[in-house]
């Protein structure tokens, strides 16, 4: 079944929809004929995207919500089901980055990335999934992990930790909905490779009291921005993800060959019990993937 056959006419709720892959997913969902609820902490970003989608003939609703706040996410779910309709697709996408050595990372920055990247996914699942289960109609939950969910990278430990956590959460949730007999619920993990976004520019670093710590953090930011220069267009990435989801795949990979190579390498390291090795970052070349 095609993505249009699967998703057209349904409601999609996408957190972190104001930019990057979240906005790409929203644009493609709208092009498929979905009503899109655009959720972000940046009111201006989602208001602008709503206007864009409506100008193109789509139906969209913008909503400001801090996914760190479980009450706010629950209120969002209640409002969507009351005012928009049952949700066919929930995308727990909101996320932030952090650069620097782990021992230099401010506690506030650690708490922030855990609260958004991990707790935000949990809050989304807890608020929306019971309603999706009760509706009794086919519905999809996508949780945003990353190629970083199957890799280890120095100077990005907090982010990598969150993406490993989201992947494990999603794998367990997939099993739990099967165990509970909710066969109409499809839980899938999204693992993007390099996709254009502003996550690296907006990422936090370390306190400026230690010049060496700041230099290390900013050098990693520069390396990630270099990778971004050759990254995939968010709408093109979204199209791949929607097609894989409609085909019933569990791991939704924006660049299948590229991300699969990281999965294979992770499996090799674990199976051989080899210690993580420092290596030069592989530059993403979209022409090869």
PDB file of C-alpha atoms in Angstrom:
ATOM      1  CA  UNK A   1       0.000   0.000   0.000  1.00  0.00           C
ATOM      2  CA  UNK A   2       1.326   3.470  -0.847  1.00  0.00           C
ATOM      3  CA  UNK A   3       1.959   6.233   1.667  1.00  0.00           C
ATOM      4  CA  UNK A   4      -0.964   8.178   0.226  1.00  0.00           C
ATOM      5  CA  UNK A   5      -3.301   5.217   0.558  1.00  0.00           C
ATOM      6  CA  UNK A   6      -2.110   4.669   4.137  1.00  0.00           C
ATOM      7  CA  UNK A   7      -2.083   8.194   5.522  1.00  0.00           C
ATOM      8  CA  UNK A   8      -4.285  10.457   3.358  1.00  0.00           C
ATOM      9  CA  UNK A   9      -7.272  11.906   5.202  1.00  0.00           C
ATOM     10  CA  UNK A  10      -5.809  11.296   8.644  1.00  0.00           C
ATOM     11  CA  UNK A  11      -4.505  13.646  11.312  1.00  0.00           C
ATOM     12  CA  UNK A  12      -0.753  13.908  11.915  1.00  0.00           C
ATOM     13  CA  UNK A  13       0.660  15.447  15.088  1.00  0.00           C
ATOM     14  CA  UNK A  14       4.318  16.394  14.724  1.00  0.00           C
ATOM     15  CA  UNK A  15       6.390  17.856  17.539  1.00  0.00           C
ATOM     16  CA  UNK A  16       9.395  19.968  16.671  1.00  0.00           C
ATOM     17  CA  UNK A  17       7.604  20.850  13.443  1.00  0.00           C
ATOM     18  CA  UNK A  18       9.036  24.349  13.208  1.00  0.00           C
ATOM     19  CA  UNK A  19      12.238  23.395  11.381  1.00  0.00           C
ATOM     20  CA  UNK A  20      14.423  20.604  10.023  1.00  0.00           C
ATOM     21  CA  UNK A  21      13.076  17.131   9.512  1.00  0.00           C
ATOM     22  CA  UNK A  22       9.981  17.974  11.559  1.00  0.00           C
ATOM     23  CA  UNK A  23       9.024  20.648   9.037  1.00  0.00           C
ATOM     24  CA  UNK A  24       9.903  18.271   6.195  1.00  0.00           C
ATOM     25  CA  UNK A  25       7.633  15.590   7.621  1.00  0.00           C
ATOM     26  CA  UNK A  26       4.864  18.158   8.022  1.00  0.00           C
ATOM     27  CA  UNK A  27       5.191  19.381   4.432  1.00  0.00           C
ATOM     28  CA  UNK A  28       5.129  15.852   3.025  1.00  0.00           C
ATOM     29  CA  UNK A  29       2.252  14.778   5.284  1.00  0.00           C
ATOM     30  CA  UNK A  30       0.269  17.751   4.022  1.00  0.00           C
ATOM     31  CA  UNK A  31       1.079  16.873   0.407  1.00  0.00           C
ATOM     32  CA  UNK A  32      -0.334  13.394   1.051  1.00  0.00           C
ATOM     33  CA  UNK A  33      -3.629  14.912   2.175  1.00  0.00           C
ATOM     34  CA  UNK A  34      -3.216  14.757   5.947  1.00  0.00           C
ATOM     35  CA  UNK A  35      -4.447  17.368   8.396  1.00  0.00           C
ATOM     36  CA  UNK A  36      -1.246  18.391  10.163  1.00  0.00           C
ATOM     37  CA  UNK A  37      -0.992  19.625  13.749  1.00  0.00           C
ATOM     38  CA  UNK A  38       2.263  21.576  13.888  1.00  0.00           C
ATOM     39  CA  UNK A  39       3.703  21.521  17.396  1.00  0.00           C
ATOM     40  CA  UNK A  40       6.721  23.516  18.504  1.00  0.00           C
ATOM     41  CA  UNK A  41       7.917  25.816  21.257  1.00  0.00           C
ATOM     42  CA  UNK A  42       8.595  28.445  18.555  1.00  0.00           C
ATOM     43  CA  UNK A  43       5.203  30.025  17.887  1.00  0.00           C
ATOM     44  CA  UNK A  44       6.394  32.046  14.912  1.00  0.00           C
ATOM     45  CA  UNK A  45       7.904  29.031  13.157  1.00  0.00           C
ATOM     46  CA  UNK A  46       4.771  26.898  13.252  1.00  0.00           C
ATOM     47  CA  UNK A  47       2.471  29.828  12.474  1.00  0.00           C
ATOM     48  CA  UNK A  48       4.525  30.531   9.362  1.00  0.00           C
ATOM     49  CA  UNK A  49       4.504  26.886   8.319  1.00  0.00           C
ATOM     50  CA  UNK A  50       0.739  26.659   8.868  1.00  0.00           C
ATOM     51  CA  UNK A  51       0.250  29.641   6.569  1.00  0.00           C
ATOM     52  CA  UNK A  52       2.502  28.031   3.948  1.00  0.00           C
ATOM     53  CA  UNK A  53       0.619  24.728   4.025  1.00  0.00           C
ATOM     54  CA  UNK A  54      -2.754  26.423   3.893  1.00  0.00           C
ATOM     55  CA  UNK A  55      -1.645  28.559   0.939  1.00  0.00           C
ATOM     56  CA  UNK A  56      -0.812  25.317  -0.869  1.00  0.00           C
ATOM     57  CA  UNK A  57      -4.315  23.984  -0.210  1.00  0.00           C
ATOM     58  CA  UNK A  58      -3.535  21.946   2.891  1.00  0.00           C
ATOM     59  CA  UNK A  59      -5.192  21.843   6.295  1.00  0.00           C
ATOM     60  CA  UNK A  60      -2.993  22.632   9.277  1.00  0.00           C
ATOM     61  CA  UNK A  61      -3.209  23.728  12.895  1.00  0.00           C
ATOM     62  CA  UNK A  62      -0.341  25.313  14.806  1.00  0.00           C
ATOM     63  CA  UNK A  63       0.125  24.679  18.509  1.00  0.00           C
ATOM     64  CA  UNK A  64       2.721  25.927  20.954  1.00  0.00           C
ATOM     65  CA  UNK A  65       3.756  23.245  23.434  1.00  0.00           C
ATOM     66  CA  UNK A  66       6.817  22.533  25.550  1.00  0.00           C
ATOM     67  CA  UNK A  67       7.227  18.761  25.379  1.00  0.00           C
ATOM     68  CA  UNK A  68       9.106  18.833  28.684  1.00  0.00           C
ATOM     69  CA  UNK A  69       5.807  19.584  30.445  1.00  0.00           C
ATOM     70  CA  UNK A  70       3.629  16.459  30.748  1.00  0.00           C
ATOM     71  CA  UNK A  71       0.538  18.499  31.613  1.00  0.00           C
ATOM     72  CA  UNK A  72       1.002  20.657  28.520  1.00  0.00           C
ATOM     73  CA  UNK A  73       1.390  17.589  26.294  1.00  0.00           C
ATOM     74  CA  UNK A  74      -1.711  16.002  27.830  1.00  0.00           C
ATOM     75  CA  UNK A  75      -3.654  19.210  27.254  1.00  0.00           C
ATOM     76  CA  UNK A  76      -2.456  19.185  23.652  1.00  0.00           C
ATOM     77  CA  UNK A  77      -3.694  15.616  23.149  1.00  0.00           C
ATOM     78  CA  UNK A  78      -7.067  16.437  24.684  1.00  0.00           C
ATOM     79  CA  UNK A  79      -7.388  19.531  22.474  1.00  0.00           C
ATOM     80  CA  UNK A  80      -6.438  17.677  19.285  1.00  0.00           C
ATOM     81  CA  UNK A  81      -8.967  14.913  19.880  1.00  0.00           C
ATOM     82  CA  UNK A  82     -11.647  17.450  20.813  1.00  0.00           C
ATOM     83  CA  UNK A  83     -11.076  20.028  18.083  1.00  0.00           C
ATOM     84  CA  UNK A  84      -9.309  18.230  15.207  1.00  0.00           C
ATOM     85  CA  UNK A  85     -10.049  14.526  15.386  1.00  0.00           C
ATOM     86  CA  UNK A  86      -8.472  11.133  16.093  1.00  0.00           C
ATOM     87  CA  UNK A  87      -4.755  10.950  15.388  1.00  0.00           C
ATOM     88  CA  UNK A  88      -3.545   8.600  12.678  1.00  0.00           C
ATOM     89  CA  UNK A  89       0.128   9.566  12.995  1.00  0.00           C
ATOM     90  CA  UNK A  90       2.035  10.814  16.042  1.00  0.00           C
ATOM     91  CA  UNK A  91       5.619  11.920  15.431  1.00  0.00           C
ATOM     92  CA  UNK A  92       7.638  12.541  18.597  1.00  0.00           C
ATOM     93  CA  UNK A  93      10.358  14.535  16.901  1.00  0.00           C
ATOM     94  CA  UNK A  94      11.287  17.521  19.090  1.00  0.00           C
ATOM     95  CA  UNK A  95      14.993  17.437  19.899  1.00  0.00           C
ATOM     96  CA  UNK A  96      18.089  19.480  20.694  1.00  0.00           C
ATOM     97  CA  UNK A  97      21.871  18.971  20.532  1.00  0.00           C
ATOM     98  CA  UNK A  98      24.794  19.457  22.935  1.00  0.00           C
ATOM     99  CA  UNK A  99      28.501  19.739  22.171  1.00  0.00           C
ATOM    100  CA  UNK A 100      31.519  19.378  24.449  1.00  0.00           C
ATOM    101  CA  UNK A 101      33.265  16.920  26.708  1.00  0.00           C
ATOM    102  CA  UNK A 102      30.858  15.186  29.080  1.00  0.00           C
ATOM    103  CA  UNK A 103      32.746  16.419  32.139  1.00  0.00           C
ATOM    104  CA  UNK A 104      32.430  20.011  30.920  1.00  0.00           C
ATOM    105  CA  UNK A 105      28.695  19.788  30.213  1.00  0.00           C
ATOM    106  CA  UNK A 106      26.658  22.070  32.518  1.00  0.00           C
ATOM    107  CA  UNK A 107      24.081  20.223  34.585  1.00  0.00           C
ATOM    108  CA  UNK A 108      21.346  22.481  33.210  1.00  0.00           C
ATOM    109  CA  UNK A 109      22.292  21.511  29.646  1.00  0.00           C
ATOM    110  CA  UNK A 110      22.266  17.807  30.517  1.00  0.00           C
ATOM    111  CA  UNK A 111      18.832  18.103  32.101  1.00  0.00           C
ATOM    112  CA  UNK A 112      17.514  20.105  29.153  1.00  0.00           C
ATOM    113  CA  UNK A 113      18.527  17.579  26.497  1.00  0.00           C
ATOM    114  CA  UNK A 114      17.204  14.648  28.531  1.00  0.00           C
ATOM    115  CA  UNK A 115      13.940  16.482  29.233  1.00  0.00           C
ATOM    116  CA  UNK A 116      13.338  17.308  25.554  1.00  0.00           C
ATOM    117  CA  UNK A 117      14.825  14.361  23.663  1.00  0.00           C
ATOM    118  CA  UNK A 118      13.777  11.523  25.987  1.00  0.00           C
ATOM    119  CA  UNK A 119      11.075  12.753  28.361  1.00  0.00           C
ATOM    120  CA  UNK A 120       9.367  14.581  25.497  1.00  0.00           C
ATOM    121  CA  UNK A 121       8.945  11.284  23.658  1.00  0.00           C
ATOM    122  CA  UNK A 122       7.605   9.586  26.794  1.00  0.00           C
ATOM    123  CA  UNK A 123       5.143  12.417  27.430  1.00  0.00           C
ATOM    124  CA  UNK A 124       3.927  12.214  23.838  1.00  0.00           C
ATOM    125  CA  UNK A 125       3.389   8.469  24.056  1.00  0.00           C
ATOM    126  CA  UNK A 126       1.658   8.685  27.419  1.00  0.00           C
ATOM    127  CA  UNK A 127      -0.688  11.473  26.340  1.00  0.00           C
ATOM    128  CA  UNK A 128      -1.641  10.264  22.852  1.00  0.00           C
ATOM    129  CA  UNK A 129      -1.255   6.486  22.715  1.00  0.00           C
ATOM    130  CA  UNK A 130      -4.165   5.572  25.047  1.00  0.00           C
ATOM    131  CA  UNK A 131      -6.468   7.672  22.862  1.00  0.00           C
ATOM    132  CA  UNK A 132      -5.096   6.039  19.715  1.00  0.00           C
ATOM    133  CA  UNK A 133      -5.641   2.612  21.262  1.00  0.00           C
ATOM    134  CA  UNK A 134      -9.214   3.451  22.320  1.00  0.00           C
ATOM    135  CA  UNK A 135     -10.083   4.742  18.841  1.00  0.00           C
ATOM    136  CA  UNK A 136      -9.605   1.218  17.494  1.00  0.00           C
ATOM    137  CA  UNK A 137      -8.516   2.400  14.046  1.00  0.00           C
ATOM    138  CA  UNK A 138      -5.076   1.965  12.453  1.00  0.00           C
ATOM    139  CA  UNK A 139      -2.588   4.476  13.859  1.00  0.00           C
ATOM    140  CA  UNK A 140       1.155   5.030  13.787  1.00  0.00           C
ATOM    141  CA  UNK A 141       3.659   6.256  16.383  1.00  0.00           C
ATOM    142  CA  UNK A 142       7.050   7.401  15.124  1.00  0.00           C
ATOM    143  CA  UNK A 143       9.760   8.227  17.640  1.00  0.00           C
ATOM    144  CA  UNK A 144      12.769  10.182  16.419  1.00  0.00           C
ATOM    145  CA  UNK A 145      16.044   8.446  17.128  1.00  0.00           C
ATOM    146  CA  UNK A 146      19.016   9.059  14.827  1.00  0.00           C
ATOM    147  CA  UNK A 147      21.970   7.428  13.175  1.00  0.00           C
ATOM    148  CA  UNK A 148      23.447   8.488  16.527  1.00  0.00           C
ATOM    149  CA  UNK A 149      21.167   5.906  18.136  1.00  0.00           C
ATOM    150  CA  UNK A 150      23.377   3.157  16.708  1.00  0.00           C
ATOM    151  CA  UNK A 151      26.718   4.958  16.968  1.00  0.00           C
ATOM    152  CA  UNK A 152      29.073   6.496  19.517  1.00  0.00           C
ATOM    153  CA  UNK A 153      30.594   9.929  18.949  1.00  0.00           C
ATOM    154  CA  UNK A 154      32.954  11.946  21.165  1.00  0.00           C
ATOM    155  CA  UNK A 155      31.956  15.490  22.154  1.00  0.00           C
ATOM    156  CA  UNK A 156      28.252  14.724  21.668  1.00  0.00           C
ATOM    157  CA  UNK A 157      27.678  12.239  24.498  1.00  0.00           C
ATOM    158  CA  UNK A 158      24.432  13.727  25.890  1.00  0.00           C
ATOM    159  CA  UNK A 159      22.790  13.739  22.455  1.00  0.00           C
ATOM    160  CA  UNK A 160      24.006  10.227  21.623  1.00  0.00           C
ATOM    161  CA  UNK A 161      22.726   8.962  24.974  1.00  0.00           C
ATOM    162  CA  UNK A 162      19.266  10.366  24.257  1.00  0.00           C
ATOM    163  CA  UNK A 163      19.074   8.811  20.813  1.00  0.00           C
ATOM    164  CA  UNK A 164      20.121   5.382  22.113  1.00  0.00           C
ATOM    165  CA  UNK A 165      17.442   5.796  24.774  1.00  0.00           C
ATOM    166  CA  UNK A 166      14.729   6.727  22.272  1.00  0.00           C
ATOM    167  CA  UNK A 167      15.596   3.735  20.119  1.00  0.00           C
ATOM    168  CA  UNK A 168      15.366   1.369  23.094  1.00  0.00           C
ATOM    169  CA  UNK A 169      12.122   3.006  24.231  1.00  0.00           C
ATOM    170  CA  UNK A 170      10.636   2.537  20.775  1.00  0.00           C
ATOM    171  CA  UNK A 171      11.734  -1.080  20.440  1.00  0.00           C
ATOM    172  CA  UNK A 172      10.221  -1.873  23.833  1.00  0.00           C
ATOM    173  CA  UNK A 173       7.027   0.022  23.016  1.00  0.00           C
ATOM    174  CA  UNK A 174       6.695  -1.936  19.773  1.00  0.00           C
ATOM    175  CA  UNK A 175       6.800  -5.150  21.780  1.00  0.00           C
ATOM    176  CA  UNK A 176       4.413  -3.839  24.418  1.00  0.00           C
ATOM    177  CA  UNK A 177       1.644  -2.914  21.977  1.00  0.00           C
ATOM    178  CA  UNK A 178       1.995  -6.379  20.440  1.00  0.00           C
ATOM    179  CA  UNK A 179       1.956  -7.976  23.911  1.00  0.00           C
ATOM    180  CA  UNK A 180      -1.212  -6.053  24.807  1.00  0.00           C
ATOM    181  CA  UNK A 181      -2.884  -7.122  21.564  1.00  0.00           C
ATOM    182  CA  UNK A 182      -3.242  -3.651  20.054  1.00  0.00           C
ATOM    183  CA  UNK A 183      -2.578  -4.801  16.525  1.00  0.00           C
ATOM    184  CA  UNK A 184      -3.971  -1.612  14.989  1.00  0.00           C
ATOM    185  CA  UNK A 185      -1.106   0.407  16.496  1.00  0.00           C
ATOM    186  CA  UNK A 186       2.138   0.543  14.499  1.00  0.00           C
ATOM    187  CA  UNK A 187       5.197   1.737  16.429  1.00  0.00           C
ATOM    188  CA  UNK A 188       8.233   2.632  14.317  1.00  0.00           C
ATOM    189  CA  UNK A 189      11.664   4.142  14.951  1.00  0.00           C
ATOM    190  CA  UNK A 190      12.964   6.917  12.702  1.00  0.00           C
ATOM    191  CA  UNK A 191      16.742   6.996  12.248  1.00  0.00           C
ATOM    192  CA  UNK A 192      17.745   9.950  10.090  1.00  0.00           C
ATOM    193  CA  UNK A 193      21.226  10.307   8.730  1.00  0.00           C
ATOM    194  CA  UNK A 194      22.415  13.774   7.792  1.00  0.00           C
ATOM    195  CA  UNK A 195      19.304  15.886   7.122  1.00  0.00           C
ATOM    196  CA  UNK A 196      19.320  19.668   6.804  1.00  0.00           C
ATOM    197  CA  UNK A 197      18.229  21.413  10.022  1.00  0.00           C
ATOM    198  CA  UNK A 198      19.349  24.145  12.394  1.00  0.00           C
ATOM    199  CA  UNK A 199      19.997  21.729  15.267  1.00  0.00           C
ATOM    200  CA  UNK A 200      23.757  22.241  15.139  1.00  0.00           C
ATOM    201  CA  UNK A 201      23.559  26.044  15.119  1.00  0.00           C
ATOM    202  CA  UNK A 202      21.156  26.073  18.065  1.00  0.00           C
ATOM    203  CA  UNK A 203      23.010  23.401  20.045  1.00  0.00           C
ATOM    204  CA  UNK A 204      24.386  24.392  23.419  1.00  0.00           C
ATOM    205  CA  UNK A 205      28.039  24.095  24.288  1.00  0.00           C
ATOM    206  CA  UNK A 206      29.946  24.469  27.548  1.00  0.00           C
ATOM    207  CA  UNK A 207      30.628  27.287  29.998  1.00  0.00           C
ATOM    208  CA  UNK A 208      33.121  29.838  28.689  1.00  0.00           C
ATOM    209  CA  UNK A 209      35.383  29.709  31.738  1.00  0.00           C
ATOM    210  CA  UNK A 210      37.660  27.082  30.170  1.00  0.00           C
ATOM    211  CA  UNK A 211      39.021  28.031  26.764  1.00  0.00           C
ATOM    212  CA  UNK A 212      40.165  24.476  25.948  1.00  0.00           C
ATOM    213  CA  UNK A 213      36.710  23.093  26.735  1.00  0.00           C
ATOM    214  CA  UNK A 214      35.056  25.715  24.549  1.00  0.00           C
ATOM    215  CA  UNK A 215      37.488  25.056  21.707  1.00  0.00           C
ATOM    216  CA  UNK A 216      36.722  21.322  21.798  1.00  0.00           C
ATOM    217  CA  UNK A 217      32.962  21.920  21.799  1.00  0.00           C
ATOM    218  CA  UNK A 218      33.092  24.436  18.974  1.00  0.00           C
ATOM    219  CA  UNK A 219      35.358  22.240  16.875  1.00  0.00           C
ATOM    220  CA  UNK A 220      32.712  19.517  16.998  1.00  0.00           C
ATOM    221  CA  UNK A 221      30.029  22.017  16.052  1.00  0.00           C
ATOM    222  CA  UNK A 222      32.133  23.054  13.050  1.00  0.00           C
ATOM    223  CA  UNK A 223      32.567  19.406  12.026  1.00  0.00           C
ATOM    224  CA  UNK A 224      28.805  18.829  12.165  1.00  0.00           C
ATOM    225  CA  UNK A 225      28.118  21.989  10.171  1.00  0.00           C
ATOM    226  CA  UNK A 226      30.538  20.701   7.548  1.00  0.00           C
ATOM    227  CA  UNK A 227      28.498  17.488   7.310  1.00  0.00           C
ATOM    228  CA  UNK A 228      25.290  19.552   7.121  1.00  0.00           C
ATOM    229  CA  UNK A 229      26.589  21.222   3.950  1.00  0.00           C
ATOM    230  CA  UNK A 230      26.018  17.941   2.073  1.00  0.00           C
ATOM    231  CA  UNK A 231      22.949  16.792   4.017  1.00  0.00           C
ATOM    232  CA  UNK A 232      19.650  15.552   2.630  1.00  0.00           C
ATOM    233  CA  UNK A 233      16.688  17.835   1.982  1.00  0.00           C
ATOM    234  CA  UNK A 234      14.086  17.396   4.762  1.00  0.00           C
ATOM    235  CA  UNK A 235      11.143  16.877   2.404  1.00  0.00           C
ATOM    236  CA  UNK A 236      13.060  14.257   0.423  1.00  0.00           C
ATOM    237  CA  UNK A 237      13.929  12.550   3.710  1.00  0.00           C
ATOM    238  CA  UNK A 238      10.285  12.658   4.768  1.00  0.00           C
ATOM    239  CA  UNK A 239       9.157  11.008   1.542  1.00  0.00           C
ATOM    240  CA  UNK A 240      11.521   8.089   2.149  1.00  0.00           C
ATOM    241  CA  UNK A 241      10.320   7.715   5.748  1.00  0.00           C
ATOM    242  CA  UNK A 242       6.635   7.752   4.801  1.00  0.00           C
ATOM    243  CA  UNK A 243       7.174   5.164   2.056  1.00  0.00           C
ATOM    244  CA  UNK A 244       9.044   2.820   4.410  1.00  0.00           C
ATOM    245  CA  UNK A 245       6.385   3.228   7.095  1.00  0.00           C
ATOM    246  CA  UNK A 246       3.598   2.398   4.651  1.00  0.00           C
ATOM    247  CA  UNK A 247       5.560  -0.698   3.611  1.00  0.00           C
ATOM    248  CA  UNK A 248       5.516  -1.862   7.244  1.00  0.00           C
ATOM    249  CA  UNK A 249       9.193  -1.463   8.087  1.00  0.00           C
ATOM    250  CA  UNK A 250      10.158  -0.843  11.709  1.00  0.00           C
ATOM    251  CA  UNK A 251      13.434   1.030  11.290  1.00  0.00           C
ATOM    252  CA  UNK A 252      12.729   4.033   9.080  1.00  0.00           C
ATOM    253  CA  UNK A 253      16.014   5.229   7.573  1.00  0.00           C
ATOM    254  CA  UNK A 254      16.287   8.467   5.613  1.00  0.00           C
ATOM    255  CA  UNK A 255      19.404   7.197   3.801  1.00  0.00           C
ATOM    256  CA  UNK A 256      19.040   3.401   3.990  1.00  0.00           C
ATOM    257  CA  UNK A 257      22.531   2.452   2.793  1.00  0.00           C
ATOM    258  CA  UNK A 258      24.299   5.062   4.907  1.00  0.00           C
ATOM    259  CA  UNK A 259      22.376   4.434   8.129  1.00  0.00           C
ATOM    260  CA  UNK A 260      22.427   0.654   7.637  1.00  0.00           C
ATOM    261  CA  UNK A 261      26.207   0.768   7.459  1.00  0.00           C
ATOM    262  CA  UNK A 262      26.254   2.362  10.908  1.00  0.00           C
ATOM    263  CA  UNK A 263      23.883  -0.326  12.200  1.00  0.00           C
ATOM    264  CA  UNK A 264      26.119  -3.046  10.783  1.00  0.00           C
ATOM    265  CA  UNK A 265      29.196  -1.483  12.363  1.00  0.00           C
ATOM    266  CA  UNK A 266      27.440  -1.243  15.728  1.00  0.00           C
ATOM    267  CA  UNK A 267      26.475  -4.915  15.533  1.00  0.00           C
ATOM    268  CA  UNK A 268      30.074  -5.841  14.660  1.00  0.00           C
ATOM    269  CA  UNK A 269      31.529  -3.907  17.587  1.00  0.00           C
ATOM    270  CA  UNK A 270      29.103  -5.449  20.050  1.00  0.00           C
ATOM    271  CA  UNK A 271      29.487  -8.977  18.704  1.00  0.00           C
ATOM    272  CA  UNK A 272      33.282  -8.780  18.886  1.00  0.00           C
ATOM    273  CA  UNK A 273      33.233  -6.910  22.212  1.00  0.00           C
ATOM    274  CA  UNK A 274      35.645  -4.391  20.771  1.00  0.00           C
ATOM    275  CA  UNK A 275      36.224  -1.137  22.650  1.00  0.00           C
ATOM    276  CA  UNK A 276      35.012   1.988  20.828  1.00  0.00           C
ATOM    277  CA  UNK A 277      37.684   3.412  18.565  1.00  0.00           C
ATOM    278  CA  UNK A 278      38.422   7.023  17.693  1.00  0.00           C
ATOM    279  CA  UNK A 279      38.122   7.596  13.981  1.00  0.00           C
ATOM    280  CA  UNK A 280      37.811  10.431  11.501  1.00  0.00           C
ATOM    281  CA  UNK A 281      34.170  11.359  10.936  1.00  0.00           C
ATOM    282  CA  UNK A 282      32.870  10.045   7.629  1.00  0.00           C
ATOM    283  CA  UNK A 283      31.570  12.885   5.523  1.00  0.00           C
ATOM    284  CA  UNK A 284      28.094  12.232   4.146  1.00  0.00           C
ATOM    285  CA  UNK A 285      27.977  12.312   0.366  1.00  0.00           C
ATOM    286  CA  UNK A 286      24.359  12.358  -0.880  1.00  0.00           C
ATOM    287  CA  UNK A 287      25.481  11.257  -4.325  1.00  0.00           C
ATOM    288  CA  UNK A 288      26.558   7.910  -2.884  1.00  0.00           C
ATOM    289  CA  UNK A 289      23.528   7.194  -0.727  1.00  0.00           C
TER     290      UNK A 289
END
